[in-house]
Amino acid sequence: MKRKRRIRVKVIITFLAYNLILLVLLAPFILFWGPFQALKVMAVGSVYTSRHPQVVKAFLSQTEIDRIMNLNNSQGVSSSQTIGRKEVMADASSGITIEDIQGPSFKGKVMLIKDPKRVKVAVTKEIGVTGERVSDLVKDMGAVAGINAGGFYDPNGKGNGAFPDGLTVQNGKIVHNNVGNQAVNIVGFNDQGKLIIGNMTAAQVAEKHILEAVTFGPNLIVDGNPVISGDGGWGIAPRTGIGQMADGTVIFVVIDGRQPTWSIGATLRDLMNVFENYHAVNAVNLDGGSSSELVYNGQVENKLWDIFGERYIPTAFVVTP
């Protein structure tokens, strides 16, 4: 009797394991070739703009990918929507406020920094060798807080955040440039503490007296005008962004994602809506996905989705004392 029971249990386990493997194998085909258009659009936008765009390219032609991405971008400039806000930390002496935010499919954190001149760019000590965790970048600068900043390229295929992409400026000096004289989207602060965003060359960075900057995008709000069309065409994912109010207050936004029981993530439109709710006059998207992180007083404030913890990255925006 016991032997029959053991055999039955083994058969059930084998059956479940077989079906699980079959489901895993069939999932990409159902996702990218199946009849569920809305799911397909969301998946293409999320995966194609992640670290693994080759997954989408393995199933869809570039023409089809471009068509789907354009679907996301063809709906006109979005209107603002209400974002739930709850203050969780405010210290007048430090000039920093942290709030929890919640939208239709996401949860996250917002940090408000009253003095914009306290915001600096931290860069990994070993450019070209390895990146650092946000918590380490904050510590290296003797800072009190920080978020991940620009993207990185990966010539050696190691994925260790060693090479910041585009132009990286620290204390008025270009510390890394892999684009030569090419214009790229700059996200940085000038000598007056104003957030400057937009395409410019290395020479123009110097002309505009930009002291701290990285390269990333797209821009979300420019001179008070929202600029994202549709949902932005990048799918749903963890997001990081930076913006500034008219009075100079800097806005850090980090949105959690890829955690179905907590926060699925946000589109670029969602991220823009957050900045609109905080009355940003300029705002821009930063590197997202597994890079999205907010650190304050040595602690990671948001919920990282990566089971391996903090990602190694090349740059961060940090808040000095």
Tab-separated table of N, CA and C in Angstrom, residues 49-113:
chain	number	residue	atom	x	y	z
A	49	THR	N	13.586	47.182	-23.739
A	49	THR	CA	14.347	48.270	-23.138
A	49	THR	C	15.092	47.822	-21.881
A	50	SER	N	15.140	46.523	-21.641
A	50	SER	CA	15.881	45.984	-20.497
A	50	SER	C	17.281	45.598	-20.932
A	51	ARG	N	17.975	44.854	-20.060
A	51	ARG	CA	19.333	44.392	-20.394
A	51	ARG	C	19.319	43.255	-21.403
A	52	HIS	N	18.130	42.732	-21.735
A	52	HIS	CA	18.072	41.542	-22.594
A	52	HIS	C	17.159	41.747	-23.803
A	53	PRO	N	17.413	42.774	-24.626
A	53	PRO	CA	16.564	42.991	-25.808
A	53	PRO	C	16.647	41.848	-26.804
A	54	GLN	N	17.715	41.037	-26.698
A	54	GLN	CA	17.879	39.913	-27.624
A	54	GLN	C	16.763	38.881	-27.474
A	55	VAL	N	16.118	38.849	-26.311
A	55	VAL	CA	15.001	37.918	-26.105
A	55	VAL	C	13.864	38.263	-27.065
A	56	VAL	N	13.537	39.548	-27.171
A	56	VAL	CA	12.478	39.979	-28.084
A	56	VAL	C	12.903	39.749	-29.527
A	57	LYS	N	14.156	40.082	-29.836
A	57	LYS	CA	14.661	39.944	-31.206
A	57	LYS	C	14.654	38.491	-31.679
A	58	ALA	N	14.717	37.552	-30.736
A	58	ALA	CA	14.701	36.137	-31.102
A	58	ALA	C	13.330	35.693	-31.599
A	59	PHE	N	12.283	36.446	-31.227
A	59	PHE	CA	10.921	36.047	-31.584
A	59	PHE	C	10.262	36.972	-32.602
A	60	LEU	N	10.695	38.228	-32.643
A	60	LEU	CA	10.039	39.199	-33.515
A	60	LEU	C	11.051	39.901	-34.406
A	61	SER	N	10.620	40.269	-35.597
A	61	SER	CA	11.481	41.029	-36.502
A	61	SER	C	11.618	42.459	-35.995
A	62	GLN	N	12.659	43.154	-36.451
A	62	GLN	CA	12.855	44.535	-36.040
A	62	GLN	C	11.694	45.411	-36.501
A	63	THR	N	11.143	45.086	-37.653
A	63	THR	CA	9.994	45.837	-38.166
A	63	THR	C	8.794	45.730	-37.225
A	64	GLU	N	8.525	44.510	-36.735
A	64	GLU	CA	7.413	44.293	-35.815
A	64	GLU	C	7.682	44.954	-34.464
A	65	ILE	N	8.932	44.888	-34.007
A	65	ILE	CA	9.286	45.540	-32.743
A	65	ILE	C	9.058	47.046	-32.852
A	66	ASP	N	9.524	47.626	-33.959
A	66	ASP	CA	9.347	49.069	-34.164
A	66	ASP	C	7.866	49.439	-34.226
A	67	ARG	N	7.063	48.579	-34.864
A	67	ARG	CA	5.628	48.844	-34.962
A	67	ARG	C	4.989	48.883	-33.582
A	68	ILE	N	5.338	47.911	-32.742
A	68	ILE	CA	4.764	47.836	-31.397
A	68	ILE	C	5.223	49.009	-30.546
A	69	MET	N	6.508	49.358	-30.641
A	69	MET	CA	7.016	50.484	-29.868
A	69	MET	C	6.334	51.780	-30.289
A	70	ASN	N	6.052	51.908	-31.574
A	70	ASN	CA	5.380	53.110	-32.072
A	70	ASN	C	3.918	53.167	-31.637
A	71	LEU	N	3.300	51.982	-31.420
A	71	LEU	CA	1.933	51.959	-30.901
A	71	LEU	C	1.872	52.666	-29.558
A	72	ASN	N	2.891	52.410	-28.739
A	72	ASN	CA	2.941	53.023	-27.420
A	72	ASN	C	3.123	54.533	-27.493
A	73	ASN	N	3.754	55.003	-28.578
A	73	ASN	CA	4.116	56.410	-28.655
A	73	ASN	C	3.135	57.250	-29.452
A	74	SER	N	2.045	56.645	-29.938
A	74	SER	CA	1.176	57.358	-30.879
A	74	SER	C	-0.120	57.862	-30.258
A	75	GLN	N	-0.158	57.972	-28.947
A	75	GLN	CA	-1.416	58.323	-28.294
A	75	GLN	C	-1.481	59.760	-27.798
A	76	GLY	N	-0.532	60.593	-28.183
A	76	GLY	CA	-0.547	61.975	-27.741
A	76	GLY	C	0.072	62.147	-26.375
A	77	VAL	N	0.339	63.404	-26.001
A	77	VAL	CA	0.946	63.692	-24.706
A	77	VAL	C	-0.060	63.413	-23.607
A	78	SER	N	0.408	62.754	-22.557
A	78	SER	CA	-0.498	62.306	-21.504
A	78	SER	C	-0.950	63.455	-20.618
A	79	SER	N	-2.046	63.217	-19.916
A	79	SER	CA	-2.503	64.150	-18.892
A	79	SER	C	-2.133	63.588	-17.533
A	80	SER	N	-2.065	64.465	-16.559
A	80	SER	CA	-1.647	64.053	-15.222
A	80	SER	C	-2.729	63.213	-14.547
A	81	GLN	N	-2.298	62.355	-13.619
A	81	GLN	CA	-3.246	61.600	-12.811
A	81	GLN	C	-2.814	61.689	-11.356
A	82	THR	N	-3.750	61.518	-10.447
A	82	THR	CA	-3.457	61.673	-9.030
A	82	THR	C	-2.573	60.530	-8.529
A	83	ILE	N	-1.549	60.882	-7.793
A	83	ILE	CA	-0.642	59.913	-7.185
A	83	ILE	C	-0.796	59.997	-5.673
A	84	GLY	N	-1.006	58.846	-5.029
A	84	GLY	CA	-1.109	58.826	-3.582
A	84	GLY	C	0.221	59.174	-2.936
A	85	ARG	N	0.194	60.065	-1.925
A	85	ARG	CA	1.423	60.509	-1.273
A	85	ARG	C	1.272	60.446	0.240
A	86	LYS	N	2.344	60.001	0.907
A	86	LYS	CA	2.327	59.961	2.366
A	86	LYS	C	3.732	60.247	2.877
A	87	GLU	N	3.863	61.306	3.656
A	87	GLU	CA	5.167	61.673	4.207
A	87	GLU	C	5.597	60.667	5.265
A	88	VAL	N	6.812	60.168	5.136
A	88	VAL	CA	7.305	59.187	6.103
A	88	VAL	C	8.518	59.685	6.873
A	89	MET	N	9.165	60.745	6.367
A	89	MET	CA	10.317	61.300	7.067
A	89	MET	C	10.527	62.739	6.633
A	90	ALA	N	10.615	63.644	7.588
A	90	ALA	CA	10.906	65.040	7.288
A	90	ALA	C	11.817	65.586	8.374
A	91	ASP	N	12.970	66.072	7.976
A	91	ASP	CA	13.944	66.615	8.923
A	91	ASP	C	14.348	67.996	8.425
A	92	ALA	N	13.799	69.025	9.078
A	92	ALA	CA	14.077	70.395	8.654
A	92	ALA	C	15.565	70.713	8.711
A	93	SER	N	16.245	70.170	9.702
A	93	SER	CA	17.676	70.453	9.850
A	93	SER	C	18.503	69.862	8.715
A	94	SER	N	18.031	68.731	8.150
A	94	SER	CA	18.766	68.100	7.056
A	94	SER	C	18.307	68.588	5.697
A	95	GLY	N	17.129	69.228	5.656
A	95	GLY	CA	16.605	69.717	4.388
A	95	GLY	C	16.153	68.610	3.460
A	96	ILE	N	15.833	67.440	4.034
A	96	ILE	CA	15.420	66.276	3.242
A	96	ILE	C	14.066	65.772	3.730
A	97	THR	N	13.188	65.485	2.789
A	97	THR	CA	11.898	64.874	3.092
A	97	THR	C	11.740	63.621	2.241
A	98	ILE	N	11.232	62.552	2.828
A	98	ILE	CA	10.958	61.314	2.090
A	98	ILE	C	9.472	61.006	2.181
A	99	GLU	N	8.871	60.655	1.040
A	99	GLU	CA	7.459	60.309	0.997
A	99	GLU	C	7.253	58.986	0.269
A	100	ASP	N	6.261	58.222	0.733
A	100	ASP	CA	5.809	57.048	-0.002
A	100	ASP	C	4.835	57.508	-1.078
A	101	ILE	N	4.913	56.901	-2.251
A	101	ILE	CA	3.960	57.216	-3.312
A	101	ILE	C	3.321	55.923	-3.812
A	102	GLN	N	2.122	56.069	-4.375
A	102	GLN	CA	1.414	54.908	-4.911
A	102	GLN	C	0.586	55.328	-6.115
A	103	GLY	N	0.709	54.550	-7.197
A	103	GLY	CA	-0.065	54.783	-8.401
A	103	GLY	C	-0.889	53.564	-8.752
A	104	PRO	N	-1.441	53.517	-9.954
A	104	PRO	CA	-2.316	52.413	-10.358
A	104	PRO	C	-1.659	51.034	-10.266
A	105	SER	N	-0.361	50.946	-10.584
A	105	SER	CA	0.290	49.632	-10.603
A	105	SER	C	1.629	49.637	-9.886
A	106	PHE	N	1.880	50.674	-9.088
A	106	PHE	CA	3.217	50.770	-8.519
A	106	PHE	C	3.226	51.426	-7.139
A	107	LYS	N	4.331	51.179	-6.446
A	107	LYS	CA	4.652	51.874	-5.201
A	107	LYS	C	6.105	52.328	-5.294
A	108	GLY	N	6.409	53.384	-4.571
A	108	GLY	CA	7.770	53.873	-4.640
A	108	GLY	C	8.069	54.901	-3.572
A	109	LYS	N	9.205	55.581	-3.756
A	109	LYS	CA	9.670	56.584	-2.809
A	109	LYS	C	10.019	57.869	-3.554
A	110	VAL	N	9.760	58.985	-2.887
A	110	VAL	CA	10.194	60.285	-3.381
A	110	VAL	C	11.021	60.949	-2.297
A	111	MET	N	12.173	61.483	-2.686
A	111	MET	CA	12.998	62.265	-1.771
A	111	MET	C	13.070	63.692	-2.296
A	112	LEU	N	12.824	64.651	-1.420
A	112	LEU	CA	12.893	66.071	-1.757
A	112	LEU	C	14.107	66.681	-1.059
A	113	ILE	N	14.969	67.338	-1.847
A	113	ILE	CA	16.183	67.948	-1.316
A	113	ILE	C	16.085	69.448	-1.527
